Each structure stands twice: as structure tokens, then as C-alpha cells.
mmCIF file of C-alpha atoms in Angstrom:
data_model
loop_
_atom_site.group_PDB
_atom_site.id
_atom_site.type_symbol
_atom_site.label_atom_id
_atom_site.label_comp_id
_atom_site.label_asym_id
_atom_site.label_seq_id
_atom_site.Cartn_x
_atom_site.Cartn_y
_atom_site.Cartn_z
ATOM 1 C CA UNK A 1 97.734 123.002 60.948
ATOM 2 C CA UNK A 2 97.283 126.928 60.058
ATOM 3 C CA UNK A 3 99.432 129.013 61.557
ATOM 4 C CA UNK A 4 97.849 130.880 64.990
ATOM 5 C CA UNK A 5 99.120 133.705 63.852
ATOM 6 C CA UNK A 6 97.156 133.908 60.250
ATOM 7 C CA UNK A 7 93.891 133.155 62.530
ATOM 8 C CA UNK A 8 91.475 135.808 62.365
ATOM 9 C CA UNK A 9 90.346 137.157 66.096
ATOM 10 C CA UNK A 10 87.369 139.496 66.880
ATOM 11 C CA UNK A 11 87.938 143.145 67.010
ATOM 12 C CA UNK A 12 88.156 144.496 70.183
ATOM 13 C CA UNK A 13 84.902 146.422 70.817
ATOM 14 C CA UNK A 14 84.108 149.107 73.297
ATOM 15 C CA UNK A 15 81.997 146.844 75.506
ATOM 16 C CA UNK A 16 83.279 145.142 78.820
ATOM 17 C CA UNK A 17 86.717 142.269 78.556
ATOM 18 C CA UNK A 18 84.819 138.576 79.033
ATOM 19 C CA UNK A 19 85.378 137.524 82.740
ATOM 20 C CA UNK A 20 87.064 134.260 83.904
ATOM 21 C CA UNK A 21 87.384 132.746 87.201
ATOM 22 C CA UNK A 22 90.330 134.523 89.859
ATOM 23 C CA UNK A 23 93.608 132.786 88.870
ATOM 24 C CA UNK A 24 91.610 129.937 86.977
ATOM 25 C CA UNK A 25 91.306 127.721 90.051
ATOM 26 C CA UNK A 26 88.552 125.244 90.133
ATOM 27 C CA UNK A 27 88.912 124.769 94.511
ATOM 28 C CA UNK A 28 85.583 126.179 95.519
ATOM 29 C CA UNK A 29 83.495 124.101 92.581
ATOM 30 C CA UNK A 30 85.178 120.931 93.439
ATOM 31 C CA UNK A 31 84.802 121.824 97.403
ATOM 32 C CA UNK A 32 80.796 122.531 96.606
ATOM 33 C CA UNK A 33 80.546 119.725 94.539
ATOM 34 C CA UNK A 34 81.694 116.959 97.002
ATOM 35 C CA UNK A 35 79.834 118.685 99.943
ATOM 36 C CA UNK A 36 77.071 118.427 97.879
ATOM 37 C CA UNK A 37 78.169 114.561 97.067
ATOM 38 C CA UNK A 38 78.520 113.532 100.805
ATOM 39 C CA UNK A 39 75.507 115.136 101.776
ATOM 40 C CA UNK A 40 73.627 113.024 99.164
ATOM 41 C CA UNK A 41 74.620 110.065 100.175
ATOM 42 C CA UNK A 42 74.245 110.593 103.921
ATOM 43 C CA UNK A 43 70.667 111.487 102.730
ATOM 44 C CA UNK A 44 70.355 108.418 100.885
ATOM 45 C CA UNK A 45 72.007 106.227 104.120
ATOM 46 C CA UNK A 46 69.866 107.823 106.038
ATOM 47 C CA UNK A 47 66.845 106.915 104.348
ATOM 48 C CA UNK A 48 67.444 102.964 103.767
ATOM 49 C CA UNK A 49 67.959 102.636 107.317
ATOM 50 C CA UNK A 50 71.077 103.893 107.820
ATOM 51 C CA UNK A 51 70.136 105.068 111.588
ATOM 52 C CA UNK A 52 70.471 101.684 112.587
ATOM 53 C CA UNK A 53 74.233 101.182 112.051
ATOM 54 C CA UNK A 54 75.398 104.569 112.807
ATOM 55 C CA UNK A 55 74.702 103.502 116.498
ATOM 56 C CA UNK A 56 76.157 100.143 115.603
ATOM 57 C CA UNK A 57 78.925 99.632 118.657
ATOM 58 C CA UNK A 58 81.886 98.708 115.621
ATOM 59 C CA UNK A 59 81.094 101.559 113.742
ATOM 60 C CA UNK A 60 81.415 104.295 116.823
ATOM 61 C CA UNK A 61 84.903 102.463 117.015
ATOM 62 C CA UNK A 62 85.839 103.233 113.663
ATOM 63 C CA UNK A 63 84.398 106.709 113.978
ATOM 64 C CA UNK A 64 86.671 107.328 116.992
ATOM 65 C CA UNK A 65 89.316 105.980 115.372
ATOM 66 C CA UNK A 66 89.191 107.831 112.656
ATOM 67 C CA UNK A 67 88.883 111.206 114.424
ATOM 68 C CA UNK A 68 91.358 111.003 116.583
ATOM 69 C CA UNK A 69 94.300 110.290 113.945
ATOM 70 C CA UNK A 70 92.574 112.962 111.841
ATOM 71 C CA UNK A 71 92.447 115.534 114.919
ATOM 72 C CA UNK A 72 96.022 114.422 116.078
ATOM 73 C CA UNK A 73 97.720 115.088 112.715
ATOM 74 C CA UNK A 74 95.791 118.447 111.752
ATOM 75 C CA UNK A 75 97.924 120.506 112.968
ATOM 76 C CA UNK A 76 101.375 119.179 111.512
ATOM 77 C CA UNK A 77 100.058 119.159 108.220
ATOM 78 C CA UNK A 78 98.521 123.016 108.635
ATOM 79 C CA UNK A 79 102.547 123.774 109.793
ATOM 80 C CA UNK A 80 104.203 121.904 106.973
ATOM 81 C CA UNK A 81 101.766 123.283 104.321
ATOM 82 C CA UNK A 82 102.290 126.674 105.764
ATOM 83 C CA UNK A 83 106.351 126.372 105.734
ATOM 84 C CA UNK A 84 105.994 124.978 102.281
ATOM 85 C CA UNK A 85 104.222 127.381 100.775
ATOM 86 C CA UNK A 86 106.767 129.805 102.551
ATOM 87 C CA UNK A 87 109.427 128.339 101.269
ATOM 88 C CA UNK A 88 108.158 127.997 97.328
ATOM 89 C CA UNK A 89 107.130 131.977 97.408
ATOM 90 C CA UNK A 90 109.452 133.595 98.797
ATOM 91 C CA UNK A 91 112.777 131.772 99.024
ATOM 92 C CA UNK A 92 114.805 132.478 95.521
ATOM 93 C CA UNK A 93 115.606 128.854 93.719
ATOM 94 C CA UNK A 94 119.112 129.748 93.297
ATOM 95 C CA UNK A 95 119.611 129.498 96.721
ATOM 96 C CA UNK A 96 119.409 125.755 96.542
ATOM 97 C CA UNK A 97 121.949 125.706 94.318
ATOM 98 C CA UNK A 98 124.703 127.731 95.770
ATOM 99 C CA UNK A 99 124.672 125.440 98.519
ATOM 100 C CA UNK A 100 125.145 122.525 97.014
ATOM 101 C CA UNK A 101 129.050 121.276 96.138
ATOM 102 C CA UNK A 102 129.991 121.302 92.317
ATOM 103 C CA UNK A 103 130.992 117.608 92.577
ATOM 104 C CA UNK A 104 127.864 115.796 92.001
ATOM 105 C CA UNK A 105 129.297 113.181 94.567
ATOM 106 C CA UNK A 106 129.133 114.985 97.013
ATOM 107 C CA UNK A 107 126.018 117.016 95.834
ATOM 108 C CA UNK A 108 123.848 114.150 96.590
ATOM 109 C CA UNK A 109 124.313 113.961 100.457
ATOM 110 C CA UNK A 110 124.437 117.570 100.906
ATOM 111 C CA UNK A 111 121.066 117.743 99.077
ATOM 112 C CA UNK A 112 119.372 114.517 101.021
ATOM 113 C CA UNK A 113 120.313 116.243 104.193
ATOM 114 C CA UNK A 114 119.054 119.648 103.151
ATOM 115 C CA UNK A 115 115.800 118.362 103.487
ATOM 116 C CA UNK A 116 116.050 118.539 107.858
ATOM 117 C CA UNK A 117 116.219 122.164 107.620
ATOM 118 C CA UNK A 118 113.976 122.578 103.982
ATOM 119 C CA UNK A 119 110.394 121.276 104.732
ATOM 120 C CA UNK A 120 108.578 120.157 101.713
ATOM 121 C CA UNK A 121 105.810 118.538 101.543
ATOM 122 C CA UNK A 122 105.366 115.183 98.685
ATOM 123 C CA UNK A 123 103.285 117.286 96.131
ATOM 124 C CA UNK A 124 105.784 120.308 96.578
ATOM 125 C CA UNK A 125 108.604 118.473 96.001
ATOM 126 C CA UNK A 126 108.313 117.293 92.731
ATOM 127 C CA UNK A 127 107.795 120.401 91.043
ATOM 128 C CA UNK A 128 111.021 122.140 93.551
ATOM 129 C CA UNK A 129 113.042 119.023 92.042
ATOM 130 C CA UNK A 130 112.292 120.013 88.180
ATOM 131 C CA UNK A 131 112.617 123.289 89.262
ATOM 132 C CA UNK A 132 116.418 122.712 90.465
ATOM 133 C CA UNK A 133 117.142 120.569 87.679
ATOM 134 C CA UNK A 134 116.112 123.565 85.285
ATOM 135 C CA UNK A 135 118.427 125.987 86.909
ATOM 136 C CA UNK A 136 121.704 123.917 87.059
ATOM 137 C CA UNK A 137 121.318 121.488 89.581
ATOM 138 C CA UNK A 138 122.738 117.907 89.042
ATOM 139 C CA UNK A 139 119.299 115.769 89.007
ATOM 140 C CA UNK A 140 121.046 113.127 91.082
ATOM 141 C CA UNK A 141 121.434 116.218 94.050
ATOM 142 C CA UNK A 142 117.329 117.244 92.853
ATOM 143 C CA UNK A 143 116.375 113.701 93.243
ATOM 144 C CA UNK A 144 118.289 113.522 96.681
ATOM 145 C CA UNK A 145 116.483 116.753 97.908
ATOM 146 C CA UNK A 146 112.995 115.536 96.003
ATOM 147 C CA UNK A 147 113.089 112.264 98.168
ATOM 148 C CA UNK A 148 114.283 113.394 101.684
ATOM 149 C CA UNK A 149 112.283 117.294 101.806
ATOM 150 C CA UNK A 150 108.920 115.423 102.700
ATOM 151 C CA UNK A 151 110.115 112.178 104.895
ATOM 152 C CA UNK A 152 112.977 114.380 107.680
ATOM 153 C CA UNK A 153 112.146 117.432 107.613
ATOM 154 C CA UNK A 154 111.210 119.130 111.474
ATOM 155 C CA UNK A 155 107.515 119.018 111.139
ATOM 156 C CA UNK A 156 107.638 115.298 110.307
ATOM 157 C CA UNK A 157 110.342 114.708 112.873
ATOM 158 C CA UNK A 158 108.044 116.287 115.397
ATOM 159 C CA UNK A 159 104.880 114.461 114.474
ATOM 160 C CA UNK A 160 106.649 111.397 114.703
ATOM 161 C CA UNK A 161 107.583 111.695 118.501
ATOM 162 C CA UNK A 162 104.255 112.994 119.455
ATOM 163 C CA UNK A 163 102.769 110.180 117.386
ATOM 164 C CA UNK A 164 105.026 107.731 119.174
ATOM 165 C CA UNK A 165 105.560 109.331 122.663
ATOM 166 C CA UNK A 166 108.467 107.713 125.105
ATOM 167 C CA UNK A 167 110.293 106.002 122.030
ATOM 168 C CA UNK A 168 112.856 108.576 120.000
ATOM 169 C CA UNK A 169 114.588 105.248 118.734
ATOM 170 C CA UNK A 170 111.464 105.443 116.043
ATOM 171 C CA UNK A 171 112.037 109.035 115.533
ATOM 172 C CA UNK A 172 115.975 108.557 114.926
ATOM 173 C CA UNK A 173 115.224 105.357 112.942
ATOM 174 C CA UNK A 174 112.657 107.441 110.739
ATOM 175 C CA UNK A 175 115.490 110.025 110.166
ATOM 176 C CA UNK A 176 118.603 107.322 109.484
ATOM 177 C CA UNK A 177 116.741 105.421 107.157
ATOM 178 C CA UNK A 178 115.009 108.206 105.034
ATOM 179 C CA UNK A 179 118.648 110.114 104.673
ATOM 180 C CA UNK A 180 120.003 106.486 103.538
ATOM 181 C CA UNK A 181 117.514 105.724 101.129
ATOM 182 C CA UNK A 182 117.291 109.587 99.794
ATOM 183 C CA UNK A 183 121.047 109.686 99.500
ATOM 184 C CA UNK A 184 121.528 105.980 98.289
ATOM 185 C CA UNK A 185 119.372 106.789 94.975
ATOM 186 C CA UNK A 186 121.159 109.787 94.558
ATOM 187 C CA UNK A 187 124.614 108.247 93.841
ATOM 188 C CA UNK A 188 122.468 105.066 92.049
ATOM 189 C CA UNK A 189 121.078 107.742 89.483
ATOM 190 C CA UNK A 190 124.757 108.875 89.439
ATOM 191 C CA UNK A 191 126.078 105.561 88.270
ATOM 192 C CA UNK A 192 123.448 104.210 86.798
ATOM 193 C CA UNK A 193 120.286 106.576 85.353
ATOM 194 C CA UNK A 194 120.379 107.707 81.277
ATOM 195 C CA UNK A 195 119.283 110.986 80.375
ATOM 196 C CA UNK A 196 117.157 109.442 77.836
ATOM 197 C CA UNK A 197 115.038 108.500 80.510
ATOM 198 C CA UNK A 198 114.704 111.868 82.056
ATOM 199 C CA UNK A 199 112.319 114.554 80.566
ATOM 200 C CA UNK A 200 113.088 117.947 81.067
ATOM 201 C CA UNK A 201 110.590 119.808 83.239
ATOM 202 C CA UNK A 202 109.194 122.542 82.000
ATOM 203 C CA UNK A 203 106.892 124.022 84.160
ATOM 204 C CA UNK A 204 107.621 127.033 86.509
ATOM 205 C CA UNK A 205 107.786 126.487 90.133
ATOM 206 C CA UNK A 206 108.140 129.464 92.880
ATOM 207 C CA UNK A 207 108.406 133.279 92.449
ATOM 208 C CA UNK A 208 107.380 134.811 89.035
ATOM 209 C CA UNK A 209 108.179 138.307 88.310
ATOM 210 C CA UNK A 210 105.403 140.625 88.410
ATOM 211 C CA UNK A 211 103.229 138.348 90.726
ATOM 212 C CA UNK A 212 102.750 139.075 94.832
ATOM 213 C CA UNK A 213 104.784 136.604 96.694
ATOM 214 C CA UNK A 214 101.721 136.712 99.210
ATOM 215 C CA UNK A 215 99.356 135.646 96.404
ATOM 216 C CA UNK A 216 101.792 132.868 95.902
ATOM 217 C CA UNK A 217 102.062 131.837 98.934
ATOM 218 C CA UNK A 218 97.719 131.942 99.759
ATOM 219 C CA UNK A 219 97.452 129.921 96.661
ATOM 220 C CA UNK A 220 100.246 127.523 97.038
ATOM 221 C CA UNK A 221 99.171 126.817 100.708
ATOM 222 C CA UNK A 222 95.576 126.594 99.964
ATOM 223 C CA UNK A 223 96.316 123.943 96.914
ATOM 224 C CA UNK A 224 98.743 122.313 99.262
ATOM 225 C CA UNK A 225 96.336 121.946 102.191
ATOM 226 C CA UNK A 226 93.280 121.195 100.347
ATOM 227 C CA UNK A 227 95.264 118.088 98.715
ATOM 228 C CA UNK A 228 96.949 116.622 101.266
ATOM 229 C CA UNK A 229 93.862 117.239 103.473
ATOM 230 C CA UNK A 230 91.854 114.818 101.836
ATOM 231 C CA UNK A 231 94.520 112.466 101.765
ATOM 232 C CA UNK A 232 95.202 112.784 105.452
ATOM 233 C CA UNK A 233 91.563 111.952 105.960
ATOM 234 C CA UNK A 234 91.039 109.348 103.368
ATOM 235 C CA UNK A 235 94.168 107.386 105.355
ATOM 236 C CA UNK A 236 92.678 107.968 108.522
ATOM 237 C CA UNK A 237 89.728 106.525 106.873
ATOM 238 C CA UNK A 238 91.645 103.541 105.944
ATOM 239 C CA UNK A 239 93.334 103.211 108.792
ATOM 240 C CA UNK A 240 90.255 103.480 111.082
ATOM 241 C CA UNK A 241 88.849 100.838 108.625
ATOM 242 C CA UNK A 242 92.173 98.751 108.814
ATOM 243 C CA UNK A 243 91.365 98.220 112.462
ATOM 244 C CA UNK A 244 87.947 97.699 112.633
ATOM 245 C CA UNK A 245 86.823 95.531 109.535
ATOM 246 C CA UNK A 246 90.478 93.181 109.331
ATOM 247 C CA UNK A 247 89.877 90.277 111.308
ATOM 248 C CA UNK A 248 92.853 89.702 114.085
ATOM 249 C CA UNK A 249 93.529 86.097 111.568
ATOM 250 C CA UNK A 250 94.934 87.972 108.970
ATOM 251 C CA UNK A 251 96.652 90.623 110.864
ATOM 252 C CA UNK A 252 97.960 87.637 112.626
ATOM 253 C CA UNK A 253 99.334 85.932 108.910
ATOM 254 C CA UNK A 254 101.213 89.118 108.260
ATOM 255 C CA UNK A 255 102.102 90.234 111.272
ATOM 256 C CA UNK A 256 103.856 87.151 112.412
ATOM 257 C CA UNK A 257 106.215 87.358 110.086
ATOM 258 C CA UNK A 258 109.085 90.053 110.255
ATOM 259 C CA UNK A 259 109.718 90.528 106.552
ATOM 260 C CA UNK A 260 105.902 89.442 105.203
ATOM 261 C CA UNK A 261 105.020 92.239 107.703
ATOM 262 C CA UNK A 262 107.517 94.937 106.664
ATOM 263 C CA UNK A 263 106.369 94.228 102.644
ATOM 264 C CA UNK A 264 102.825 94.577 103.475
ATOM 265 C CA UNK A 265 102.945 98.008 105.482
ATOM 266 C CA UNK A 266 105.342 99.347 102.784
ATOM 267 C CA UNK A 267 102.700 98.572 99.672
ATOM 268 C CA UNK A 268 99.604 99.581 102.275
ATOM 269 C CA UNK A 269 101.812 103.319 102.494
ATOM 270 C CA UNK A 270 102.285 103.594 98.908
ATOM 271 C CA UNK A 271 98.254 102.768 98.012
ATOM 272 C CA UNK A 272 97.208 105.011 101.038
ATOM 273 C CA UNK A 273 99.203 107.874 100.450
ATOM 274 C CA UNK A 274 99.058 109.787 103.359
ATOM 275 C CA UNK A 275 100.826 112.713 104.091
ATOM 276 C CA UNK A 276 104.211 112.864 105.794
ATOM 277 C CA UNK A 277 103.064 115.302 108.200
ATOM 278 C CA UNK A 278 100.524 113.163 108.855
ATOM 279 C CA UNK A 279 101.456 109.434 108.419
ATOM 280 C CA UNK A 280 103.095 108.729 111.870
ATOM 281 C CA UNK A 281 99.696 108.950 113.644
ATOM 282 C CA UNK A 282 98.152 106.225 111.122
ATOM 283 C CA UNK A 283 101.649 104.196 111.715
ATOM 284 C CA UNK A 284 101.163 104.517 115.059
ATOM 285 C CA UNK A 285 97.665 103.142 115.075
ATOM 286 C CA UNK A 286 98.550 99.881 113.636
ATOM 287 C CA UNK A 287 99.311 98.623 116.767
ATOM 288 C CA UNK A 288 99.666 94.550 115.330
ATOM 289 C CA UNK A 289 102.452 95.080 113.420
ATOM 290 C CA UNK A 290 106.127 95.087 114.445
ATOM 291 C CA UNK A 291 107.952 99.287 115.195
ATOM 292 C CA UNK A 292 110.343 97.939 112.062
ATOM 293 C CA UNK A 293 106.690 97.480 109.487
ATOM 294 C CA UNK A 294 105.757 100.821 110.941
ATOM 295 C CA UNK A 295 109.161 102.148 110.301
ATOM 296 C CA UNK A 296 108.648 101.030 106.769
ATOM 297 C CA UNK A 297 104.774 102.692 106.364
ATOM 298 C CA UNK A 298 106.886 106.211 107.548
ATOM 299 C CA UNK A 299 109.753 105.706 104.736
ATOM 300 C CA UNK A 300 108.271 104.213 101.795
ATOM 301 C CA UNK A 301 105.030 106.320 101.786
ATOM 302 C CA UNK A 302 106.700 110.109 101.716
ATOM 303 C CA UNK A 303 108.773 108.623 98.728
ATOM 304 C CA UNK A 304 106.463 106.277 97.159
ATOM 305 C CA UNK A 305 102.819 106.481 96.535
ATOM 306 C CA UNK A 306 100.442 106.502 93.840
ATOM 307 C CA UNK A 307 100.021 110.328 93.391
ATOM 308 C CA UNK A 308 103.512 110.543 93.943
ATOM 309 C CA UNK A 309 104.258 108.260 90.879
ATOM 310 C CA UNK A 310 101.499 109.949 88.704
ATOM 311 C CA UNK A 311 103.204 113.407 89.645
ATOM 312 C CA UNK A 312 106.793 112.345 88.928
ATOM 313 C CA UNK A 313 105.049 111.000 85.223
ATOM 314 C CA UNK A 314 103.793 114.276 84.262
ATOM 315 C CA UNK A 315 107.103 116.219 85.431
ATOM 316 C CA UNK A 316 110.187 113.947 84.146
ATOM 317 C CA UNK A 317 107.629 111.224 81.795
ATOM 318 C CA UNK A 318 106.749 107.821 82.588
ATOM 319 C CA UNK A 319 109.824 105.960 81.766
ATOM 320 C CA UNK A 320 111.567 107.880 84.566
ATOM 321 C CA UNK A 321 108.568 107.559 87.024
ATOM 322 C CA UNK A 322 108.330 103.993 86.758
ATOM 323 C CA UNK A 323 111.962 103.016 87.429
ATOM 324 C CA UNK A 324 112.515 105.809 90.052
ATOM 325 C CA UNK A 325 109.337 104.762 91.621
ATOM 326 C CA UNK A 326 110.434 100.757 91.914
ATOM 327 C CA UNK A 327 113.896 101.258 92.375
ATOM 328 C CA UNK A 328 113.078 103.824 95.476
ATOM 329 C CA UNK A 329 110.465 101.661 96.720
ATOM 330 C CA UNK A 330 113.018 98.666 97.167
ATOM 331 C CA UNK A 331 115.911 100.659 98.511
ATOM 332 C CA UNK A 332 113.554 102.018 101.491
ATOM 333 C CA UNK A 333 112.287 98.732 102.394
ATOM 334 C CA UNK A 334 115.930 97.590 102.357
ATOM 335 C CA UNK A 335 117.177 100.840 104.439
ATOM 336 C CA UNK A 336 114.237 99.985 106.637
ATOM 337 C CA UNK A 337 114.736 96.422 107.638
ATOM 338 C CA UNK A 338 118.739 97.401 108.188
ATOM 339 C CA UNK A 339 117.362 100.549 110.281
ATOM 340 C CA UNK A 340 115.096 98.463 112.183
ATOM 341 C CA UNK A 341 117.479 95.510 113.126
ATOM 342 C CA UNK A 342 120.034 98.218 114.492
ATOM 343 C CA UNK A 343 118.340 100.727 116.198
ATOM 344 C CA UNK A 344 114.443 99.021 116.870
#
């Protein structure tokens, strides 16, 4: 390979410096592009006859359906993208870890229940984990913080007991259970996780020197926003399509069944990935199921979902993301079911 150095570059001529797109971000082509994409196919609908089943009595109900969990959970997620992006501009990292405890021990439950006060949402906190590890912090306390940030913090809290008015038992449940499970694999990775499974992040996360905090913050709430918008309304999509299309037989085979219910909610959260901000209102539509399966839906999916597994692989490697990933995934569903007996 020759040395980049050696190779030989232009000279630099009098004439204007080549343009490139304003911080290299690719949001308004892909926005074009799919509104572009959906209004082709509606054309397409349209034209083999689609008229007919837009008026169609079950789609209306999945329309409305759809809408209103879309509609109610708007603005939680414009709140918690807001504070988030807040929080990665202009609060310094080594705040997190003056606050934590030098004993890693006790590290871990300071940092799962840092995450009331610290909102975060799933995409953030990956990156804010590798960023803590990088400056100091014990991974176990990171992982704690990584875990909890997205599933207890207020704006989730808060969506939760609009989503389930006249019943804080789910709201308290949602908050027990997410603190066990955060803290739990905290003191697991203490005992039991190998550094040779843990890449190094490298990537920066928050302030850099010489940038605008307020450019930050518009970009990293933009990003935010834009991507767990369209996961908020691909889940209410689902969702909307959950209750519509299943017939009431097979909602009947799984929700008759306390545990075969509480497994199949907890895989439907981690396929969906909704928001947190968001996923109480699609829990709360699932109105078959047992409040202990819903519980589950609320704490597996902030800690466990496809994008979240495919982000933890790209920040600490795939041999970490896969074992975090199952290991969290079973803990939850086990700090759910205990939840749920006790307090639901």
C-alpha cells in the first residue's frame, strides 16, 4: 500500500475550493427520496383500484388506529429528542463520571439510576456509553447507564401514565423492573464479561472544540428525531396492523397463557423497535394481552431491539453485541414476570 503521504495531490489553483454538502448529511435526499417513494406507490394503489379499499370499513380501523398512537406519542418523543440532544451538546462527559463511586460495585447502581434524571434516548445511548467508557468510566457503570437512560427516564415515565391513565402500578412496575434489569447486567458484566469481548469505541460523542454547541445540538436533535420518527410510526403501523389483520384465535393461543404471552410481546418489542418515548401508547393498544406482557413490550424493547443490536455491533463489535443483546433480553423478561407477579 503506498504511503498517503508520497501521493501526489493537485496544486492548489486560484479558482474556487470544490463544494460538498453542509456537514455531509444525507437527511434531506433520503427525506425527498421516500416522499417521492410513497407518493409512487399511492399513485400506483390508486390506479389498480386502490379507491375501493381505502373506504374498506377494516382499513379506516387500522387508519384510526394508527393515528391515534402516532398523534398520542408525538409529543414525548419531540421532548425526549429535544432533552437528548441537550444533554449530548452541551453537558461536559466528565460530568458523568465524577458522579459515579470509584468502586465499580457500587458504580453500577448509581449509573442505572442516573438514567431517571439523564434522559437518553436508545440511539443516543450507545454512543454516550462508548463515550464514558473512553474517558474512565468502568463499562459495567456505562452499560448500567446505556441500558436504563432510554427505558426510566421522566419523559418515558410520563408517557407511560398518560398512555395508561388511572393505573401508576404500570408506571412503578415499568420503573422497578427497568432499574433491576439495567443494574442486574451491570454487576453480571462485573463478574462475568472478558475484555476480549469488548471493542474499544472510538468514535467521538458530544462537544468538540471549535464546533457551536447549538449546531450540535440542531443536528443531533434533527438525526435523533428523524430516526426514531420513523420508527415510532412504523410501530404504530404494526401495531395498528397487529389489531386489525390478527385474528382474535391466535391472540387467544398467546394470550391465554401468562408466560407464552409475556415471550411473545418481549420478541414483538425487540423486532418492532419502537421508541421509548413512544412505546407505552403501542403497549397500551394491545389490549388482549395480560398488563405483565405489556410490562414486558415497555422493558425489553428500550434495551433490546434490532437497531439497538446492530448499533451496539458497530460501537463495542459483534461478539459483545450478541451476548449483551441475549443475556439483556433474558434478564428483562425475568425482571418482568417477577415485577408483574408483585406489583400487577
Amino acid at each position: 500500500m503506498r504511503n498517503p503521504e508520497l501521493i501526489e495531490r493537485p496544486p492548489a489553483g486560484p479558482g474556487p475550493a470544490p463544494t460538498r454538502p453542509p456537514n455531509g448529511s444525507p437527511v434531506p435526499g433520503l427525506i425527498t427520496t421516500g416522499v417521492l417513494s410513497v407518493a409512487l406507490l399511492l399513485a400506483l394503489g390508486w390506479a389498480m383500484g386502490g379507491a375501493q379499499w381505502l373506504t374498506h370499513p377494516g382499513f379506516r380501523a387500522w387508519q384510526t388506529v394508527c393515528l391515534a398512537i402516532t398523534v398520542q406519542a408525538l409529543p414525548f418523543l419531540v421532548l425526549g429528542t429535544l432533552i437528548s440532544g441537550a444533554v449530548n451538546a452541551f453537558v461536559p462527559a466528565h460530568v458523568f463520571s465524577k458522579m459515579l463511586p470509584r468502586n465499580p460495585a457500587l458504580a453500577v447502581p448509581v449509573a442505572s439510576a442516573a438514567g431517571v434524571v439523564l434522559p437518553g434516548c436508545e440511539c443516543a445511548s450507545v454512543p454516550v456509553a462508548g463515550s464514558l467508557i473512553r474517558r474512565g468510566v468502568t463499562p459495567a457503570a456505562a452499560f448500567a447507564f446505556l441500558l436504563s437512560a432510554p427505558a426510566v427516564n421522566p419523559i418515558v415515565l410520563a408517557s407511560t401514565a398518560v398512555a395508561f391513565p388511572g393505573n401508576p402500578e404500570m408506571v412503578a412496575a415499568r420503573l422497578i423492573a427497568s432499574l433491576a434489569t439495567s443494574a442486574a447486567m451491570g454487576w453480571l458484566w462485573l463478574k462475568l464479561g472478558r475484555s476480549e469481548w469488548l471493542r474499544m469505541p472510538s468514535r467521538h460523542t458530544g462537544h468538540q472544540h471549535g464546533h457551536s454547541r447549538w449546531e450540535e445540538f440542531r443536528l443531533g436533535f434533527q438525526h435523533d428525531f428523524l430516526h426514531a420518527g420513523g420508527f415510532l410510526v412504523l410501530g404504530a403501523m404494526a401495531a395498528a396492523t397487529f389489531n386489525v389483520t390478527v385474528p382474535r384465535s391466535v391472540l387467544d393461543t398467546f394470550a391465554g397463557s401468562p408466560w407464552l404471552s409475556v415471550l411473545f410481546l418481549a420478541a414483538l418489542a425487540i423486532v418492532l423497535a419502537v421508541c421509548s418515548e413512544a412505546d407505552a401508547f403501542v403497549a397500551a393498544s394491545l389490549t388482549g394481552f395480560s398488563p405483565t406482557a405489556r410490562l414486558a413490550f415497555m422493558v425489553v424493547g428500550p434495551m433490546v431491539d434490532l437497531k439497538l443490536i446492530a448499533l451496539q455491533a458497530g460501537t463495542f463489535g459483534r461478539a459483545f453485541a450478541l451476548r449483551f443483546s441475549t443475556v439483556t433480553a433474558l434478564t428483562a423478561v425475568a425482571c418482568t414476570a417477577l415485577t408483574g407477579w408483585w406489583l400487577l
